[in-house]
XYZ file of C-alpha atoms in Angstrom:
277
model
C -7.848 -36.329 -40.902
C -10.353 -35.662 -38.733
C -9.800 -31.919 -35.868
C -11.767 -32.064 -32.330
C -11.925 -29.073 -30.025
C -10.593 -29.943 -26.802
C -9.811 -28.946 -23.717
C -6.641 -28.537 -22.156
C -5.213 -27.595 -18.326
C -4.014 -24.318 -17.572
C -0.966 -24.543 -15.402
C -0.617 -21.117 -14.398
C -3.455 -18.564 -13.239
C -3.460 -15.474 -15.267
C -4.567 -12.978 -12.586
C -7.580 -10.580 -13.818
C -6.566 -7.054 -12.499
C -7.927 -3.904 -13.628
C -6.989 -0.148 -14.480
C -8.084 2.723 -13.285
C -7.967 4.193 -16.766
C -11.407 2.105 -16.971
C -13.017 4.367 -14.083
C -12.452 7.501 -15.459
C -13.044 10.607 -14.562
C -13.225 8.828 -11.260
C -10.384 9.047 -8.969
C -7.361 6.601 -8.126
C -9.315 5.449 -4.579
C -12.322 4.631 -7.085
C -10.430 1.832 -9.024
C -9.208 -0.046 -5.837
C -12.547 -0.073 -4.468
C -14.395 -1.097 -7.829
C -11.626 -3.472 -7.780
C -11.640 -4.663 -4.482
C -16.028 -4.828 -4.910
C -16.073 -6.901 -8.216
C -13.160 -9.831 -7.245
C -10.651 -7.919 -9.419
C -7.020 -9.134 -8.501
C -5.158 -6.241 -8.965
C -4.927 -3.490 -9.844
C -2.629 -1.431 -12.571
C -2.107 2.472 -12.084
C -2.179 4.497 -14.870
C 0.104 8.131 -13.964
C -1.560 11.044 -14.501
C -2.321 14.986 -12.901
C -3.839 13.392 -10.061
C -1.395 13.697 -7.435
C -2.746 10.302 -5.925
C -1.820 8.061 -9.266
C 1.880 9.946 -8.865
C 2.861 8.805 -4.830
C 3.534 5.344 -4.317
C 3.245 5.791 -0.427
C -0.888 6.756 -0.711
C -1.354 3.913 -3.773
C 0.835 1.298 -0.957
C -2.321 2.678 1.259
C -4.462 2.247 -1.423
C -3.558 -0.677 -1.834
C -3.541 -2.412 1.742
C -7.091 -1.308 2.750
C -8.718 -2.742 -0.839
C -6.240 -5.573 -0.719
C -5.198 -5.237 -3.951
C -1.553 -5.833 -5.792
C -0.163 -3.370 -7.934
C 0.406 -5.266 -10.800
C 1.786 -2.902 -12.929
C 2.489 1.048 -13.758
C 1.067 2.855 -16.732
C 4.390 5.481 -17.387
C 2.296 9.475 -18.699
C 3.344 8.791 -22.343
C -0.080 9.880 -23.347
C -0.475 13.033 -25.287
C -3.166 14.816 -22.402
C -0.047 13.464 -19.737
C 2.563 15.176 -21.383
C 3.618 17.664 -19.088
C 3.993 15.415 -15.572
C 7.587 14.763 -14.826
C 9.113 16.971 -17.855
C 10.919 15.218 -19.947
C 10.599 11.356 -21.596
C 13.122 9.918 -20.295
C 12.480 11.053 -16.835
C 8.727 9.635 -17.175
C 9.935 6.191 -18.054
C 12.448 6.297 -15.018
C 10.010 7.653 -12.426
C 7.509 4.939 -13.976
C 10.305 2.280 -13.212
C 10.985 3.474 -9.523
C 7.792 4.198 -8.584
C 7.036 0.537 -10.099
C 9.978 -0.936 -7.702
C 8.347 1.189 -4.731
C 5.054 0.228 -4.956
C 5.673 -4.354 -5.933
C 5.342 -4.454 -8.909
C 7.217 -5.602 -11.771
C 6.062 -4.064 -15.066
C 5.842 -0.396 -16.301
C 3.279 0.195 -19.676
C 4.453 2.492 -22.154
C 3.604 3.998 -25.360
C 6.407 4.060 -28.675
C 7.363 7.645 -28.835
C 5.550 10.223 -31.222
C 7.364 11.212 -34.015
C 7.841 14.860 -33.224
C 10.324 13.518 -29.887
C 13.216 12.731 -32.481
C 15.939 11.919 -30.084
C 14.081 10.169 -27.925
C 12.735 8.567 -30.414
C 16.332 7.579 -32.054
C 17.619 5.229 -29.511
C 14.270 4.199 -27.790
C 14.476 0.317 -27.776
C 18.316 0.348 -26.159
C 16.837 3.004 -23.806
C 13.994 1.510 -22.409
C 16.394 -1.507 -22.157
C 18.707 -0.394 -20.117
C 16.238 1.678 -18.100
C 14.371 -1.715 -17.765
C 17.571 -3.522 -16.357
C 19.012 -0.881 -14.367
C 15.476 -1.003 -12.128
C 14.797 -4.825 -12.501
C 11.281 -4.487 -14.028
C 10.042 -5.246 -17.242
C 9.209 -1.753 -19.261
C 6.126 -3.131 -21.999
C 5.549 -1.196 -24.590
C 2.333 -0.922 -26.264
C 1.266 -1.279 -29.642
C -0.659 2.180 -30.830
C -2.517 2.519 -34.255
C -2.110 5.388 -37.514
C -3.608 8.222 -37.074
C -5.781 9.159 -39.568
C -6.122 13.101 -40.861
C -9.133 13.535 -43.739
C -8.677 9.897 -44.574
C -4.670 9.751 -44.970
C -2.799 7.917 -42.810
C -0.469 10.377 -41.312
C 2.905 9.352 -38.738
C 2.580 9.873 -35.152
C 4.659 6.903 -33.417
C 8.146 6.411 -34.289
C 9.798 4.053 -34.762
C 6.175 2.473 -35.405
C 3.250 2.360 -33.620
C 3.008 -1.801 -34.556
C 5.178 -3.297 -31.759
C 5.915 -6.270 -33.934
C 9.517 -6.410 -35.877
C 10.740 -4.015 -33.425
C 13.221 -4.414 -30.988
C 11.946 -4.768 -27.816
C 11.842 -7.252 -24.819
C 8.692 -6.752 -23.387
C 5.020 -5.775 -25.412
C 1.469 -5.102 -24.289
C -0.879 -5.748 -26.532
C -3.890 -3.447 -26.062
C -7.511 -5.152 -28.561
C -9.167 -1.377 -28.739
C -5.313 -0.202 -30.055
C -5.880 -3.746 -32.878
C -8.941 -2.663 -33.820
C -8.129 1.368 -34.516
C -5.495 -0.395 -36.332
C -7.157 -2.954 -38.392
C -4.995 -5.696 -36.837
C -5.379 -8.969 -36.141
C -5.130 -9.512 -32.038
C -4.936 -13.159 -32.055
C -1.955 -13.516 -35.122
C -0.237 -10.831 -33.356
C -0.503 -12.212 -29.818
C 0.182 -16.044 -31.745
C 3.315 -13.692 -33.242
C 4.722 -12.382 -30.320
C 5.490 -15.736 -28.455
C 7.425 -14.986 -25.282
C 7.569 -11.003 -26.044
C 3.935 -10.702 -24.526
C 4.537 -9.493 -21.040
C 1.316 -7.611 -20.683
C -1.819 -7.175 -22.022
C -5.238 -4.811 -22.174
C -8.711 -6.355 -22.448
C -10.780 -4.328 -24.018
C -12.310 -4.387 -27.700
C -13.323 -1.961 -30.413
C -15.199 -1.975 -34.026
C -12.629 -0.807 -36.101
C -14.236 2.209 -36.804
C -11.358 4.280 -36.483
C -12.085 5.518 -33.692
C -10.259 4.152 -29.946
C -13.128 3.125 -28.416
C -12.195 0.096 -25.794
C -15.022 -1.337 -25.975
C -15.830 -4.156 -23.436
C -14.834 -7.568 -24.911
C -16.658 -9.538 -26.460
C -18.501 -6.219 -27.975
C -16.072 -5.914 -30.915
C -14.822 -7.096 -33.607
C -11.696 -7.902 -32.129
C -10.730 -12.324 -31.894
C -11.001 -11.495 -27.508
C -12.242 -14.733 -26.893
C -9.705 -16.869 -28.724
C -6.959 -14.497 -28.244
C -7.018 -15.248 -23.578
C -7.781 -19.256 -24.717
C -4.978 -18.599 -26.927
C -2.750 -17.019 -23.653
C -4.295 -19.453 -21.053
C -2.714 -22.330 -23.210
C 0.274 -21.543 -24.165
C 2.243 -20.749 -20.597
C 1.340 -16.548 -20.397
C 3.060 -15.497 -17.572
C 1.551 -11.517 -17.485
C -1.794 -9.799 -16.243
C -4.511 -9.370 -18.205
C -5.754 -5.731 -17.457
C -9.632 -4.568 -18.075
C -9.235 -1.504 -19.696
C -12.063 -0.459 -20.822
C -13.868 2.958 -21.622
C -17.045 3.461 -18.686
C -17.039 7.317 -19.358
C -20.412 7.479 -20.586
C -22.710 5.230 -18.034
C -24.964 7.479 -16.747
C -26.955 5.016 -14.493
C -26.370 3.535 -11.122
C -24.705 0.769 -11.268
C -23.482 1.094 -14.912
C -20.276 1.306 -14.910
C -19.913 -1.427 -12.343
C -21.722 -4.003 -14.418
C -19.540 -3.711 -17.456
C -16.485 -3.985 -15.545
C -17.807 -6.923 -13.934
C -18.952 -7.868 -17.452
C -15.491 -7.767 -18.666
C -14.291 -9.442 -15.325
C -16.747 -12.658 -16.336
C -15.061 -12.418 -19.831
C -12.020 -13.234 -18.778
C -12.090 -15.354 -16.144
C -14.518 -17.780 -18.455
C -11.817 -18.016 -21.368
C -8.631 -17.571 -19.469
C -10.302 -20.650 -17.685
C -11.061 -22.939 -20.625
C -7.902 -22.621 -22.780
C -8.846 -24.849 -25.941
C -6.558 -26.370 -29.098
C -6.889 -27.722 -32.224
C -6.037 -31.185 -31.684
C -5.344 -33.248 -34.976
C -5.957 -37.034 -35.345
C -3.995 -38.898 -38.847
């Protein structure tokens, strides 16, 4: 028996978009401008304390000005955005409403924090109900365990890992996977059609959420993208790297350009193993 690696035709072009989080601490406006300059195919808007990120009319204007489709809305479910849009379910509903207003159908959310017990108790059912109400996909993102003095603390309910949870749609983040010590390729294969959305980045497994340029960490980013390209992935790949340490002119743009090159290279030449008996 011989095993060869052969290219497989990709029947669907998988768009590569840019998360507005990737230009932090610059503005949402900068995210659209950079996306256009570098040749991205859309923008994921992370809702923050920034007024523009919460304003659908302003986002539509940016979308038209820079010819960048808004591919997804990231709900303000981060620890640092707990004051945005009030109660937890209100955050989800307003994000879905804004998604419809700006013309996209994917909303990224984090699982509940453990202290949001009432919210967490009916989270999966509530997400499914709101998704149906607004006719969008609410893709729950994989997170990671928090560690305090070397011990794992329960930070998310029902769990930081979406595998095995009752979600219709999932977002997979490679940096979060590295922090959790998870294997992204195996997880993506296991999720199958539940995988709706991808945050392309990387991590070293240091225990910190690093959001490295893909290919510079320990996650099998290239293999995972090739798997998506050869297995009918119907969602969007979104670059979500950290550029906040960029110091010299052009450094942020080069990191984002490299991420785009990496994505397009491995999404355009998917590989599978063929077995000859």
